[in-house]
mmCIF file of C-alpha atoms and ligand atoms in Angstrom:
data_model
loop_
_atom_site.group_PDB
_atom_site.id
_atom_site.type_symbol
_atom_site.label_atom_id
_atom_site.label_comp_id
_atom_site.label_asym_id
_atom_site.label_seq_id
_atom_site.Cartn_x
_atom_site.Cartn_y
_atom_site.Cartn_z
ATOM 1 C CA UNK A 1 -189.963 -78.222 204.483
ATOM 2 C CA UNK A 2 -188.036 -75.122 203.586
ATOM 3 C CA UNK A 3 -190.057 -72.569 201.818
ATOM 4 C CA UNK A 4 -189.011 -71.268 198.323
ATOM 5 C CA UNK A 5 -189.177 -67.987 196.601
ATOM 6 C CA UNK A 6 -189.103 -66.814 192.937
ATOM 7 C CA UNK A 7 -187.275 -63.241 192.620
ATOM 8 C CA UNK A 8 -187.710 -61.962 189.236
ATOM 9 C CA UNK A 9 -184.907 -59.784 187.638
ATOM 10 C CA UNK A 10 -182.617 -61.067 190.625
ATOM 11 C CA UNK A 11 -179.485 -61.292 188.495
ATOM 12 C CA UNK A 12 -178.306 -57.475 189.816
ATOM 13 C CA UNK A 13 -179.317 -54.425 191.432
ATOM 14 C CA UNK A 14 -182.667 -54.590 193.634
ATOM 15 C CA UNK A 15 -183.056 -58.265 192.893
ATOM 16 C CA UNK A 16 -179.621 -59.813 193.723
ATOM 17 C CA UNK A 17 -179.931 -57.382 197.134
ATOM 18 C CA UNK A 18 -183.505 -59.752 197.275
ATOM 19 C CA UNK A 19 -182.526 -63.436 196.191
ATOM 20 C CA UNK A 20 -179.538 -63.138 198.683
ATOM 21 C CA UNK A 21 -181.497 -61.413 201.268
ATOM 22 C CA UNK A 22 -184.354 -64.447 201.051
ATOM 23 C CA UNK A 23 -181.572 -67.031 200.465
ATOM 24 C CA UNK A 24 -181.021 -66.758 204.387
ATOM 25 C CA UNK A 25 -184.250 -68.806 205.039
ATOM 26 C CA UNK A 26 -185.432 -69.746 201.446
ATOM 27 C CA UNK A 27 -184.712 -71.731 198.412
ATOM 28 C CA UNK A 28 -184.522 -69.312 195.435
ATOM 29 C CA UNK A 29 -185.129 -69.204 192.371
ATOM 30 C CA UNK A 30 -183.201 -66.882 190.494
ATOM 31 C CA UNK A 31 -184.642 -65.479 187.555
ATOM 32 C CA UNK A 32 -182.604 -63.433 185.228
ATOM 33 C CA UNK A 33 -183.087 -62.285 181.059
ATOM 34 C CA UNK A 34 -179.920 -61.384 179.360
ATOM 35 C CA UNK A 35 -177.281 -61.525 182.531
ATOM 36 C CA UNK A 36 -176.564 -64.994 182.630
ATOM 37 C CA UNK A 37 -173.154 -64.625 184.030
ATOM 38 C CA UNK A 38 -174.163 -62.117 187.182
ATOM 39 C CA UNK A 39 -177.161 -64.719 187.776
ATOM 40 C CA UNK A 40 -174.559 -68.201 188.019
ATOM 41 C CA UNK A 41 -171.778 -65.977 189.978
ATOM 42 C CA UNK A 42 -175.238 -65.323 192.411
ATOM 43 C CA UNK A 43 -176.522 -68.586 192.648
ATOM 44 C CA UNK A 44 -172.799 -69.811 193.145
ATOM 45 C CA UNK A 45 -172.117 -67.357 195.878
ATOM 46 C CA UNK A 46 -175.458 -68.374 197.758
ATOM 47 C CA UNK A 47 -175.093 -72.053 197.676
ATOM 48 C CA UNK A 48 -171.523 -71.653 198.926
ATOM 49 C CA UNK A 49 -172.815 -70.056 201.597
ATOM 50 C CA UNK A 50 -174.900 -72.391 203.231
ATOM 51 C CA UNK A 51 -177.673 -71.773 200.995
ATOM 52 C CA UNK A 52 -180.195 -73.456 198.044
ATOM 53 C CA UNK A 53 -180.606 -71.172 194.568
ATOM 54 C CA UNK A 54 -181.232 -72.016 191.417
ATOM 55 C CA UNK A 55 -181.072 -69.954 188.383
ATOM 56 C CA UNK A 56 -183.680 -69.845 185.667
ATOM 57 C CA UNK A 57 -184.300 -67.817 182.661
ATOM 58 C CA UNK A 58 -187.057 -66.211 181.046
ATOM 59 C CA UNK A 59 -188.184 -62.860 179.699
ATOM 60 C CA UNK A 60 -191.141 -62.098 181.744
ATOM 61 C CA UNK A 61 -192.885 -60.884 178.871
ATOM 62 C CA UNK A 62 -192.911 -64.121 177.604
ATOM 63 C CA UNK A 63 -195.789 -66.254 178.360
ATOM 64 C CA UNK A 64 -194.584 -69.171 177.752
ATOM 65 C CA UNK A 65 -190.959 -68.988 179.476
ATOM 66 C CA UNK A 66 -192.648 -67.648 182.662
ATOM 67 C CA UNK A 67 -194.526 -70.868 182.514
ATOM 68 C CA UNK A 68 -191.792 -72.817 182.072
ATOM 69 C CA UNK A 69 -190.086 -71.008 184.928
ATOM 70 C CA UNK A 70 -193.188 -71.664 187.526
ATOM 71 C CA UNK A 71 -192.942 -75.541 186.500
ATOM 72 C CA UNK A 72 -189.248 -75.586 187.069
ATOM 73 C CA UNK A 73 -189.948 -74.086 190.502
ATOM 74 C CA UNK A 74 -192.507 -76.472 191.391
ATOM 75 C CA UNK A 75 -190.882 -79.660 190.131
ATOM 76 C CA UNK A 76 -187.358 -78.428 191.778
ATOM 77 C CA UNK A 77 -188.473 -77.177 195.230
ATOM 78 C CA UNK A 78 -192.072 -78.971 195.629
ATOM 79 C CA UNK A 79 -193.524 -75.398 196.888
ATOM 80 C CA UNK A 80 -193.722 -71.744 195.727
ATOM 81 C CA UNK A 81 -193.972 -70.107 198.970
ATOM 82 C CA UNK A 82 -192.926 -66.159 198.217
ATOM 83 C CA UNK A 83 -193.212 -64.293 194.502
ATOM 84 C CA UNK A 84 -191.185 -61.226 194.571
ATOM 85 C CA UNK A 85 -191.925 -59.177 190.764
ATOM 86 C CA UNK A 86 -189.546 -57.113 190.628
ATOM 87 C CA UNK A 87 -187.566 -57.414 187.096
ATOM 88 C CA UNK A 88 -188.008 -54.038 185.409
ATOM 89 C CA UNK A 89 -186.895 -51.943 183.058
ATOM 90 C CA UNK A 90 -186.825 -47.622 182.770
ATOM 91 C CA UNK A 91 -186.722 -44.664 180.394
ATOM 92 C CA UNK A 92 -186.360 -40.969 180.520
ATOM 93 C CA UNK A 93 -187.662 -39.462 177.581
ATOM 94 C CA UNK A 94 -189.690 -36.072 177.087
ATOM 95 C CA UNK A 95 -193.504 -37.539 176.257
ATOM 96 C CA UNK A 96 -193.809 -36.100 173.227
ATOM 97 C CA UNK A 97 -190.654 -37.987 172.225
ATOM 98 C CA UNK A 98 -192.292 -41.701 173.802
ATOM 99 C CA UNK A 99 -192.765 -43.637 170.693
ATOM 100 C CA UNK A 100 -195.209 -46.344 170.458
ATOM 101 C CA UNK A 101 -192.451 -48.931 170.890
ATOM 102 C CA UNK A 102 -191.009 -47.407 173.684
ATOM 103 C CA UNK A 103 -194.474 -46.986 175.174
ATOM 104 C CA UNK A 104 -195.311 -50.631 174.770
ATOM 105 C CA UNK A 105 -192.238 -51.753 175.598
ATOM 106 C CA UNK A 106 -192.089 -50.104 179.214
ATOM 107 C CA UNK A 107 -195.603 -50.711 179.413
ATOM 108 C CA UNK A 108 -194.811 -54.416 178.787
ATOM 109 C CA UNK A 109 -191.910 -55.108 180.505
ATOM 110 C CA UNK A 110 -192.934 -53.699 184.204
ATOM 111 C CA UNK A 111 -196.470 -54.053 184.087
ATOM 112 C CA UNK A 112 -197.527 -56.754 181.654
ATOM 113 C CA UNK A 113 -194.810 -59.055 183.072
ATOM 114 C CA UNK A 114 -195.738 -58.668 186.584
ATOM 115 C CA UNK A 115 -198.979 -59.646 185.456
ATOM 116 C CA UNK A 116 -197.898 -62.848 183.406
ATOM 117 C CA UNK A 117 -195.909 -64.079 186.112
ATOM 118 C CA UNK A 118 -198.536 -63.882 188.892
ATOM 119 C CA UNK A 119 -200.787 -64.912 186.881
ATOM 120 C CA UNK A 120 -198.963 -68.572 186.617
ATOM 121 C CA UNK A 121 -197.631 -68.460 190.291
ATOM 122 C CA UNK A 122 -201.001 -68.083 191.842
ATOM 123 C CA UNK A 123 -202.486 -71.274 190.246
ATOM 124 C CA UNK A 124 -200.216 -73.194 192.291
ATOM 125 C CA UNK A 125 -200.493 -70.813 195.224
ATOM 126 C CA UNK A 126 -204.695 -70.819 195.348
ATOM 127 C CA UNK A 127 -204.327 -74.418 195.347
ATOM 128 C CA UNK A 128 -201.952 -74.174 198.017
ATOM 129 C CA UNK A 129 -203.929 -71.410 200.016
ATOM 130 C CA UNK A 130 -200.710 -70.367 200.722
ATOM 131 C CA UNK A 131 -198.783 -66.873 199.551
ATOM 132 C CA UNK A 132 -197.322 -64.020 199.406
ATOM 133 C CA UNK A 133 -196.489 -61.636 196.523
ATOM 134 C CA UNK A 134 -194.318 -58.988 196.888
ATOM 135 C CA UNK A 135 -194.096 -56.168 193.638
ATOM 136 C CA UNK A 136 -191.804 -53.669 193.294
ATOM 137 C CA UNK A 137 -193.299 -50.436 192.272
ATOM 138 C CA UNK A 138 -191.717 -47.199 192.329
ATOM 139 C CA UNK A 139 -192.011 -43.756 194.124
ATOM 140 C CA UNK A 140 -192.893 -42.308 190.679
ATOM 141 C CA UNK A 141 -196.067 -44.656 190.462
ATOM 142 C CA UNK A 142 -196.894 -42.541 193.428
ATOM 143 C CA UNK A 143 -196.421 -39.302 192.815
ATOM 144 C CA UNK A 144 -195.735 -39.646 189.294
ATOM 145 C CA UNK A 145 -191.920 -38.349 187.344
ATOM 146 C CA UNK A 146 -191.635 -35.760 184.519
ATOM 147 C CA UNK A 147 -190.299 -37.470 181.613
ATOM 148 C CA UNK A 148 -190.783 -41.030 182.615
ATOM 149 C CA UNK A 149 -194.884 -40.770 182.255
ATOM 150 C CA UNK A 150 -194.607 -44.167 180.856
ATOM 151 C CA UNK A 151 -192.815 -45.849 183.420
ATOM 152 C CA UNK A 152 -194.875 -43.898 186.018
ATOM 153 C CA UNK A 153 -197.451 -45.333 184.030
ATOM 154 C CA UNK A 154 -196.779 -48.898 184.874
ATOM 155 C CA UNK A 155 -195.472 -48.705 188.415
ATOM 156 C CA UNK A 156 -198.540 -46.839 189.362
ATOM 157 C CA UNK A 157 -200.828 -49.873 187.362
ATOM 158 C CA UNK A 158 -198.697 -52.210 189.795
ATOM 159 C CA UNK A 159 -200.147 -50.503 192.522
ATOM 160 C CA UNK A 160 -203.989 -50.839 191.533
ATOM 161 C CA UNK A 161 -202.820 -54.204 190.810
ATOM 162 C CA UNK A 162 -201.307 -54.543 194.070
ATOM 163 C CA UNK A 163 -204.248 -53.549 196.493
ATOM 164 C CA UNK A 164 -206.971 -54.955 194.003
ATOM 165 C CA UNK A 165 -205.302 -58.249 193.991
ATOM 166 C CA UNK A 166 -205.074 -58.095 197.718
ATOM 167 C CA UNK A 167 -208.326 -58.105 197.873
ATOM 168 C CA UNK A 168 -209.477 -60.956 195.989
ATOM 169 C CA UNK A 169 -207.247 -63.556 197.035
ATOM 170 C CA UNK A 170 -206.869 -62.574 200.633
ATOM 171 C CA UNK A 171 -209.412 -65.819 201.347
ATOM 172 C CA UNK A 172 -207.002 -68.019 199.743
ATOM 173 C CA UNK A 173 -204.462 -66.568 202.850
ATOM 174 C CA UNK A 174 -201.970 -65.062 200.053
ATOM 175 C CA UNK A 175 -201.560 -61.683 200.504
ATOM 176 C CA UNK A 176 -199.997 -59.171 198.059
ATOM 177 C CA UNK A 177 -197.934 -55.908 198.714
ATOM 178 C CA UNK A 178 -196.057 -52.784 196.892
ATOM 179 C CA UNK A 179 -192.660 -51.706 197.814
ATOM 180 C CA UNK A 180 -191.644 -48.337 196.363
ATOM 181 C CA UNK A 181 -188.264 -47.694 196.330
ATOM 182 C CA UNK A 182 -187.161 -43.942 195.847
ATOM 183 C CA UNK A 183 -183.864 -43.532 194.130
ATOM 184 C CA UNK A 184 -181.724 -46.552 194.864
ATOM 185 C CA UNK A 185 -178.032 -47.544 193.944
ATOM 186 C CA UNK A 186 -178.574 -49.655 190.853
ATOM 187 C CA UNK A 187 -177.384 -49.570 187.152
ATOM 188 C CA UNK A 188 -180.937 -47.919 186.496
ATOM 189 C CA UNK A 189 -179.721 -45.254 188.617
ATOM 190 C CA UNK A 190 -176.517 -44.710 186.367
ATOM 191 C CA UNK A 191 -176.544 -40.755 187.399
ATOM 192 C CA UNK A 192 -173.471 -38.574 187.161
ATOM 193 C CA UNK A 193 -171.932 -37.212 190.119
ATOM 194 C CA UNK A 194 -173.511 -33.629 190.065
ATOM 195 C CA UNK A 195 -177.136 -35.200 189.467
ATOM 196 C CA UNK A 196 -176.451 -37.753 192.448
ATOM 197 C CA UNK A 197 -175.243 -34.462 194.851
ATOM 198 C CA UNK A 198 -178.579 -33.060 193.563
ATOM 199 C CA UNK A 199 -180.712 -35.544 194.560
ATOM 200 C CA UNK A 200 -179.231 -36.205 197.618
ATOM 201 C CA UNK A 201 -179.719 -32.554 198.548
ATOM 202 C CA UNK A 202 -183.311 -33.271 197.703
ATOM 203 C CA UNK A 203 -183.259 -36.624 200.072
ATOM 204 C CA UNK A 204 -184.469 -35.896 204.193
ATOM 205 C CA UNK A 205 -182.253 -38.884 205.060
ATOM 206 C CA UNK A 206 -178.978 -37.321 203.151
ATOM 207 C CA UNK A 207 -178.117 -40.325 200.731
ATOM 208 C CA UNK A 208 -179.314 -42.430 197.524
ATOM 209 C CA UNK A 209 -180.885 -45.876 198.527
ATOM 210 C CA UNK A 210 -178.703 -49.326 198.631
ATOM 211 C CA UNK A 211 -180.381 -52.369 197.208
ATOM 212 C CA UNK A 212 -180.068 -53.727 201.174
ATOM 213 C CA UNK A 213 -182.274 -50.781 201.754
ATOM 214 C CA UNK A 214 -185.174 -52.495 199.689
ATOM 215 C CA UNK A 215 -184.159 -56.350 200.051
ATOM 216 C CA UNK A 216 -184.579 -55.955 204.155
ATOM 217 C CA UNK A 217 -188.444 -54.538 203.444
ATOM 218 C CA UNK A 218 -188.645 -57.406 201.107
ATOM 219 C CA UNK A 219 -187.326 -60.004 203.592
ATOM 220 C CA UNK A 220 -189.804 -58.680 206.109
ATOM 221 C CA UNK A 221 -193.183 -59.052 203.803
ATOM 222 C CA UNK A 222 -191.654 -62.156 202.680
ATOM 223 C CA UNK A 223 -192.167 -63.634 206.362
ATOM 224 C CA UNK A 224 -194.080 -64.388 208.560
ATOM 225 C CA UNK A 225 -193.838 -61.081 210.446
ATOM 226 C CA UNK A 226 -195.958 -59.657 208.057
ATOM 227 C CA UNK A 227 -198.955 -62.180 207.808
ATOM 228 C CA UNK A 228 -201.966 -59.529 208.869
ATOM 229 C CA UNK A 229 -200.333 -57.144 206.345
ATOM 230 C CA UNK A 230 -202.091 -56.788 202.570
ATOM 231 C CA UNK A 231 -202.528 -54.510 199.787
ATOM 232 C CA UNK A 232 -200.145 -52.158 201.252
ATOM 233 C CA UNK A 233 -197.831 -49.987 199.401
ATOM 234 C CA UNK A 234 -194.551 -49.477 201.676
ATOM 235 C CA UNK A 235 -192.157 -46.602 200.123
ATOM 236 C CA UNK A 236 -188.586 -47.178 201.027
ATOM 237 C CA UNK A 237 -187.206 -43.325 199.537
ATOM 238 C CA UNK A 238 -185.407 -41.700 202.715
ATOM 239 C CA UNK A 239 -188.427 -38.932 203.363
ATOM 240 C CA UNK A 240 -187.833 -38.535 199.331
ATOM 241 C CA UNK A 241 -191.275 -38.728 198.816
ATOM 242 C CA UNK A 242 -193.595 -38.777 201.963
HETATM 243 P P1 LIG B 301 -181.380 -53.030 187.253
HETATM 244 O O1 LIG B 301 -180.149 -53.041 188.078
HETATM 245 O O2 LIG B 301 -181.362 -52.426 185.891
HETATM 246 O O3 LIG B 301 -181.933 -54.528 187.170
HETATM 247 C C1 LIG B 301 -183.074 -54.821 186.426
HETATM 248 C C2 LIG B 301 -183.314 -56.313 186.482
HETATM 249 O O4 LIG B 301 -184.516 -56.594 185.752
HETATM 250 C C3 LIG B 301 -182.195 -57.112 185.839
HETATM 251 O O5 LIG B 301 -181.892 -58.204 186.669
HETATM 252 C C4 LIG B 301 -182.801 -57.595 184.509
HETATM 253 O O6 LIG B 301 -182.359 -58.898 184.145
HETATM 254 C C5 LIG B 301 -184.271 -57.670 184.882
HETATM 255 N N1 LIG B 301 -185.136 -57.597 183.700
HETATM 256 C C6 LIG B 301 -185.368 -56.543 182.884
HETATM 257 N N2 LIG B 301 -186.211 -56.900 181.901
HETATM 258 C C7 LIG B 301 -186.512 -58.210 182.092
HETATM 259 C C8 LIG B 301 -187.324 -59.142 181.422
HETATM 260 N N3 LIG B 301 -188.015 -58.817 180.311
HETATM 261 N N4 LIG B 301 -187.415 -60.410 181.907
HETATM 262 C C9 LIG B 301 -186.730 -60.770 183.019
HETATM 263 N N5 LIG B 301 -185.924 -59.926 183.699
HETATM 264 C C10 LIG B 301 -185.827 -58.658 183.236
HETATM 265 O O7 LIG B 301 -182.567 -52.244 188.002
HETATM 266 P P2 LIG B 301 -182.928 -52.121 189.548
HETATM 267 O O8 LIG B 301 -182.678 -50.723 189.940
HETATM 268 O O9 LIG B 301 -182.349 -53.224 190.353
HETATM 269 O O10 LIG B 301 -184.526 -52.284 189.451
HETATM 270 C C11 LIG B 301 -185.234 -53.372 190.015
HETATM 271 C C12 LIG B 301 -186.684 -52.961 190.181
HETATM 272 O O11 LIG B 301 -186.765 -51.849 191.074
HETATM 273 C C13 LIG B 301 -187.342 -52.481 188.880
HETATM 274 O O12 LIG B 301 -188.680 -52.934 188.824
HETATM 275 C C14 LIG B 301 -187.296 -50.979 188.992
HETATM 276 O O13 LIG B 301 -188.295 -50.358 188.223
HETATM 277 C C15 LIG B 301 -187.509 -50.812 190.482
HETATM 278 N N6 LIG B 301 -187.059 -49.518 191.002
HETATM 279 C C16 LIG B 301 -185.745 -49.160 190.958
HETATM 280 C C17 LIG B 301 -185.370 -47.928 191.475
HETATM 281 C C18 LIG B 301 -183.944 -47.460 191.473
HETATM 282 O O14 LIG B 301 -183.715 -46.298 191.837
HETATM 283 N N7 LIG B 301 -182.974 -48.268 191.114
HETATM 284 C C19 LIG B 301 -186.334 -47.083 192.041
HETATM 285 C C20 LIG B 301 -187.654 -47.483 192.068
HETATM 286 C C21 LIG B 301 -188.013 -48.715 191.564
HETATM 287 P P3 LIG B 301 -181.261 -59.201 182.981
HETATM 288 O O15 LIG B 301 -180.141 -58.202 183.200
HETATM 289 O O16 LIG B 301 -180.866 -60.604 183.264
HETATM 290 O O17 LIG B 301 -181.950 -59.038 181.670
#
């Protein structure tokens, strides 16, 4: 039976770069928030092509739609093979000027949400004694970004999350890894030209990140190339951060 995998935040950007990297030998299971359109035009695109998605939406930080979302995966595809977290959300702000809000709200979104939605996907997956889990952290959970010590914060939490978790379920032959992407082509990324010059300067391998660039890591700890490979945290940057 063909394996399925759940991409979170796959309607754009890092994600869609995922669902249609996975799409090539999984079902997926698109989940998006507030872009319903991008998600459809996704899942269109991929079945088209030969392959099997499915759109779904919750807000991760949502308890009960990421529920919802793990039973619709389940009843659709029979299996829940692959868990990719990687819906997120980021900030630059001076700390002083992080307001509570914006604190719990980064806090929630990247690390809290991660949390709620492997929390519900590895029910079915201890059962299964089957898994993998694939989170997207960041090079600043690393090495840590001036103004953005919240969302440094959280991607750093996903990577204590990432090699603790590895540890405990390893017997139940899931295994759980990190990437961290450097600075990557998305709308987070929304840079003017002179910043994006900058930081290429500033980048060994002489360019800013495509989403490809962290879907084909992705597609590799999402098979079964990587099956002795756990609690790792694999930063995909260009030599940005080494
Ligand atoms: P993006 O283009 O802004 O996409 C973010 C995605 O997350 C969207 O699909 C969005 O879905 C989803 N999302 C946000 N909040 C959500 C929520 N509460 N529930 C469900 N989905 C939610 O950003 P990106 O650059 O692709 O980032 C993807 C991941 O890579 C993030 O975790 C980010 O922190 C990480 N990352 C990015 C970079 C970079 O340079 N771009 C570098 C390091 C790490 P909707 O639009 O449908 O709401």
């Amino acid at each position: 039976m063909k394996k399925t995998a759940l991409i979170t935040g796959a309607s754009k950007g890092i994600g869609k770069a995922i669902a249609l990297n996975l799409s090539k030998e999984f079902n997926v299971v698109i989940n998006y928030n507030k872009s319903y359109d991008d998600a459809l035009l996704l899942a269109d695109s991929i079945n088209k092509n030969g392959g099997c998605a499915k759109i779904f939406k919750a807000d991760i930080t949502n308890l009960t739609e990421v529920k919802n979302m793990i039973e619709f995966t389940i009843s659709h595809f029979k299996k829940l093979d692959v868990l990719v977290n990687n819906a997120g959300i980021a900030e630059q702000k001076l700390f002083t000027d992080i307001t509570e809000t914006d604190w719990n709200t980064i806090i929630n979104t990247n690390m809290n949400g991660t949390y709620n939605v492997t929390r519900q996907a590895l029910k079915y997956m201890i059962h299964e004694k089957n898994g993998k889990i694939i989170n997207i952290s960041s090079v600043w959970g690393l090495v840590g970004a001036s103004c953005e010590v919240h969302y440094s914060t959280a991607k750093a939490g996903i990577i204590g999350f990432t090699k603790s978790l590895a540890k405990e379920v390893a017997p139940s032959n899931i295994t759980v890894n990190a990437v961290a992407p450097g600075v990557i082509n998305t709308d987070m990324c929304n840079f003017d030209e002179e910043t994006i010059e900058m930081l290429k300067s500033e980048i060994p391998l002489g360019r800013i990140g495509s989403p490809d660039d962290v879907a084909n890591v992705v597609g590799f700890l999402a098979s079964d190339l990587s099956n002795y490979i756990t609690g790792q945290v694999i930063n995909v940057s260009g030599g940005f951060v080494v």
